[in-house]
């Protein structure tokens, strides 16, 4: 299997009024046709990592180091023109709030067609035909009429479908999904997840799916990277992470889930709160909340332990399992 | 050190058997301006909602956005006026036998947005002490009470009392909101998506706290959430709402174990799985919830129901008993002789 996305030692630092080390030494890869989940709580750096892949972070205040390769292109080295060709054609993104991501003053058809004209160099009428085809692909009822709709005329679920149509119109090799179902109602969320799963197979694309919801990750991801304080603490197949997490953070997360917990029984919790990230970590970021912390956890960065072909854990506890 | 005194809770009147809260026919419609050529439209936010909350129980309310669950909470607190219906607290009709001032002592609410619900210019201690002072407690006494409550919700008073809301995390702020709600010694606390904005590990901490406080203070909860797992964990009984109406209610195990209304079944089936080898294959229902502006006639679910029959668009189903344990559902399929082709026959045994 060849890797379509290859991220090595990515660091993202925001400067300004205060400094935030949002992403610290993240390495990940995604194979062709694979769905990788980035699972973590707010502030864990999952969305920042995703945005770095499309270079969507504000230029003036962001320092990025490391390498990002997508489909053979060095993303951090792309010039402006190549970058805008890259966005939408090689990799594109869907967001949590389609209401904010879509342009309110253009119809859905116009927005999709604009992107197709830009990337494929076809005529406006061919692009409109493609837009219509895409609305059918994402199963928007009466697609022909919906081409003429403005975003505010559609329901939340329909808008999310329209955004997926826009993102996939130029058949990108990689789809970046930033919590695309979080703002949706439960009965709509599952429809969108199933649609994404189906389109991923149909288009054969790779997907990086950011979520805070482990249930959502299970529905769509093959493999998952769990993030904490700007780092990936454990990577493995969805099954491995759910059935036998090794790092104490995903272990604690799974223990704190109310799913299947007996009513009113005590839930497992992780005491404390995540660190502030104002300085780059020089020890294990999770150590202050970890019940198994050892002296060396607070003295040095945790080791990167390779357990299996796809299993990486950043924790001293994993050394015995290796 | 001086003894901490709390406000005396409202006296228990009817005893164990009398529901703490009885809601009858609660209705709230919002008029919306139509355009030039169309008549005025109406949002049917809450339509003829009735239920009871027993003393000491936790009632969950679930449903999707626009189903009226938050509006119901606001109506119970009298944060807005209702069009019709009765709210009866421990046998006393609110507005007649029970003043709003007393109601708001007896009943408190915790909102989803922990930041927006605290005054940014007050320290945490001042926010918690504010209510008791309004109700006549001396400043020094209220301060002691606030510090005591901070300890009860797991925040060290010496560290947190003088901080401002923006200086603490979301989970800590929600603990402050809970402490503030408890400052008036309420008997009923309405939690409106109170843990929804929190990260999972923090959510578990706050849920544990809510379970502990309920025991310690003998509280009754109304717990509103879109997260069915959380509702199952914390509730004794549950109300399922759809477009302003209650479509099913009953003991949580009965409703979750044997959901009768097709909407309840769809909601439960739409929950993401926890088993990677057993992913969801088919979406239980298609489409989005309809707009609560001029909702579908008769059964409001009939436009999305996989079992829709002629009667569903003609006659509105009423809540009917499913078992003997208070499990009720509003669906023609559950009522013998309703005219639905899937309804049990008139001579059906069970």
PDB file of N, CA and C in Angstrom, chain A residues 14 30 51 58 66 79 81 91 96 103 121 124 168 198 203 243 248 250 260 266 273 289 301:
ATOM      1  N   UNK A  14       1.262  28.918  17.422  1.00  0.00           N
ATOM      2  CA  UNK A  14       0.601  30.200  17.187  1.00  0.00           C
ATOM      3  C   UNK A  14       1.249  31.233  18.093  1.00  0.00           C
ATOM      4  N   UNK A  30      -1.477   8.172   5.830  1.00  0.00           N
ATOM      5  CA  UNK A  30      -2.762   7.615   5.411  1.00  0.00           C
ATOM      6  C   UNK A  30      -2.546   6.892   4.095  1.00  0.00           C
ATOM      7  N   UNK A  51      -6.066  21.410   9.358  1.00  0.00           N
ATOM      8  CA  UNK A  51      -5.962  22.665   8.629  1.00  0.00           C
ATOM      9  C   UNK A  51      -4.550  22.879   8.081  1.00  0.00           C
ATOM     10  N   UNK A  58      -3.810  30.892   9.670  1.00  0.00           N
ATOM     11  CA  UNK A  58      -3.418  32.279   9.398  1.00  0.00           C
ATOM     12  C   UNK A  58      -1.892  32.419   9.307  1.00  0.00           C
ATOM     13  N   UNK A  66       8.350  20.876  10.017  1.00  0.00           N
ATOM     14  CA  UNK A  66       8.109  19.476   9.710  1.00  0.00           C
ATOM     15  C   UNK A  66       7.821  19.324   8.234  1.00  0.00           C
ATOM     16  N   UNK A  79       3.886  27.060  -3.866  1.00  0.00           N
ATOM     17  CA  UNK A  79       3.648  28.478  -4.094  1.00  0.00           C
ATOM     18  C   UNK A  79       2.153  28.740  -4.144  1.00  0.00           C
ATOM     19  N   UNK A  81       0.012  29.768  -6.392  1.00  0.00           N
ATOM     20  CA  UNK A  81      -0.777  29.218  -7.504  1.00  0.00           C
ATOM     21  C   UNK A  81      -0.957  27.721  -7.378  1.00  0.00           C
ATOM     22  N   UNK A  91      -6.704  17.686  -2.519  1.00  0.00           N
ATOM     23  CA  UNK A  91      -7.297  17.494  -1.202  1.00  0.00           C
ATOM     24  C   UNK A  91      -8.365  18.552  -0.991  1.00  0.00           C
ATOM     25  N   UNK A  96     -17.581  21.608  10.020  1.00  0.00           N
ATOM     26  CA  UNK A  96     -18.673  21.339  10.956  1.00  0.00           C
ATOM     27  C   UNK A  96     -19.915  22.153  10.622  1.00  0.00           C
ATOM     28  N   UNK A 103     -20.956  29.940   0.670  1.00  0.00           N
ATOM     29  CA  UNK A 103     -21.141  31.371   0.443  1.00  0.00           C
ATOM     30  C   UNK A 103     -22.635  31.695   0.385  1.00  0.00           C
ATOM     31  N   UNK A 121     -11.203  23.306 -15.910  1.00  0.00           N
ATOM     32  CA  UNK A 121     -11.143  24.120 -17.110  1.00  0.00           C
ATOM     33  C   UNK A 121     -12.238  23.831 -18.119  1.00  0.00           C
ATOM     34  N   UNK A 124     -18.939  26.633 -18.413  1.00  0.00           N
ATOM     35  CA  UNK A 124     -19.893  26.823 -17.319  1.00  0.00           C
ATOM     36  C   UNK A 124     -21.031  25.808 -17.395  1.00  0.00           C
ATOM     37  N   UNK A 168     -16.368  17.121  -3.228  1.00  0.00           N
ATOM     38  CA  UNK A 168     -16.023  15.956  -4.043  1.00  0.00           C
ATOM     39  C   UNK A 168     -16.149  16.204  -5.540  1.00  0.00           C
ATOM     40  N   UNK A 198     -20.082   5.452   2.046  1.00  0.00           N
ATOM     41  CA  UNK A 198     -20.372   4.934   0.712  1.00  0.00           C
ATOM     42  C   UNK A 198     -19.572   5.678  -0.358  1.00  0.00           C
ATOM     43  N   UNK A 203     -15.575   6.508  -4.538  1.00  0.00           N
ATOM     44  CA  UNK A 203     -14.536   7.360  -5.123  1.00  0.00           C
ATOM     45  C   UNK A 203     -13.134   6.804  -4.855  1.00  0.00           C
ATOM     46  N   UNK A 243     -10.863  -1.999  21.778  1.00  0.00           N
ATOM     47  CA  UNK A 243     -10.827  -3.232  22.588  1.00  0.00           C
ATOM     48  C   UNK A 243      -9.677  -3.229  23.600  1.00  0.00           C
ATOM     49  N   UNK A 248      -2.686   5.375  28.756  1.00  0.00           N
ATOM     50  CA  UNK A 248      -3.680   5.645  29.806  1.00  0.00           C
ATOM     51  C   UNK A 248      -4.742   6.677  29.418  1.00  0.00           C
ATOM     52  N   UNK A 250      -6.408   7.222  26.214  1.00  0.00           N
ATOM     53  CA  UNK A 250      -7.557   6.535  25.600  1.00  0.00           C
ATOM     54  C   UNK A 250      -8.193   5.505  26.538  1.00  0.00           C
ATOM     55  N   UNK A 260     -23.425   1.976  28.112  1.00  0.00           N
ATOM     56  CA  UNK A 260     -23.402   0.676  28.785  1.00  0.00           C
ATOM     57  C   UNK A 260     -23.132   0.758  30.281  1.00  0.00           C
ATOM     58  N   UNK A 266     -20.841   4.834  39.443  1.00  0.00           N
ATOM     59  CA  UNK A 266     -19.781   5.828  39.256  1.00  0.00           C
ATOM     60  C   UNK A 266     -19.085   5.605  37.937  1.00  0.00           C
ATOM     61  N   UNK A 273      -7.410  18.546  34.194  1.00  0.00           N
ATOM     62  CA  UNK A 273      -7.737  19.104  32.888  1.00  0.00           C
ATOM     63  C   UNK A 273      -6.475  19.134  32.033  1.00  0.00           C
ATOM     64  N   UNK A 289      -2.071  13.926  34.984  1.00  0.00           N
ATOM     65  CA  UNK A 289      -3.401  13.340  35.186  1.00  0.00           C
ATOM     66  C   UNK A 289      -3.341  11.814  35.255  1.00  0.00           C
ATOM     67  N   UNK A 301      10.508  13.397  27.537  1.00  0.00           N
ATOM     68  CA  UNK A 301       9.397  13.074  26.653  1.00  0.00           C
ATOM     69  C   UNK A 301       9.212  11.561  26.628  1.00  0.00           C
TER      70      UNK A 301
END
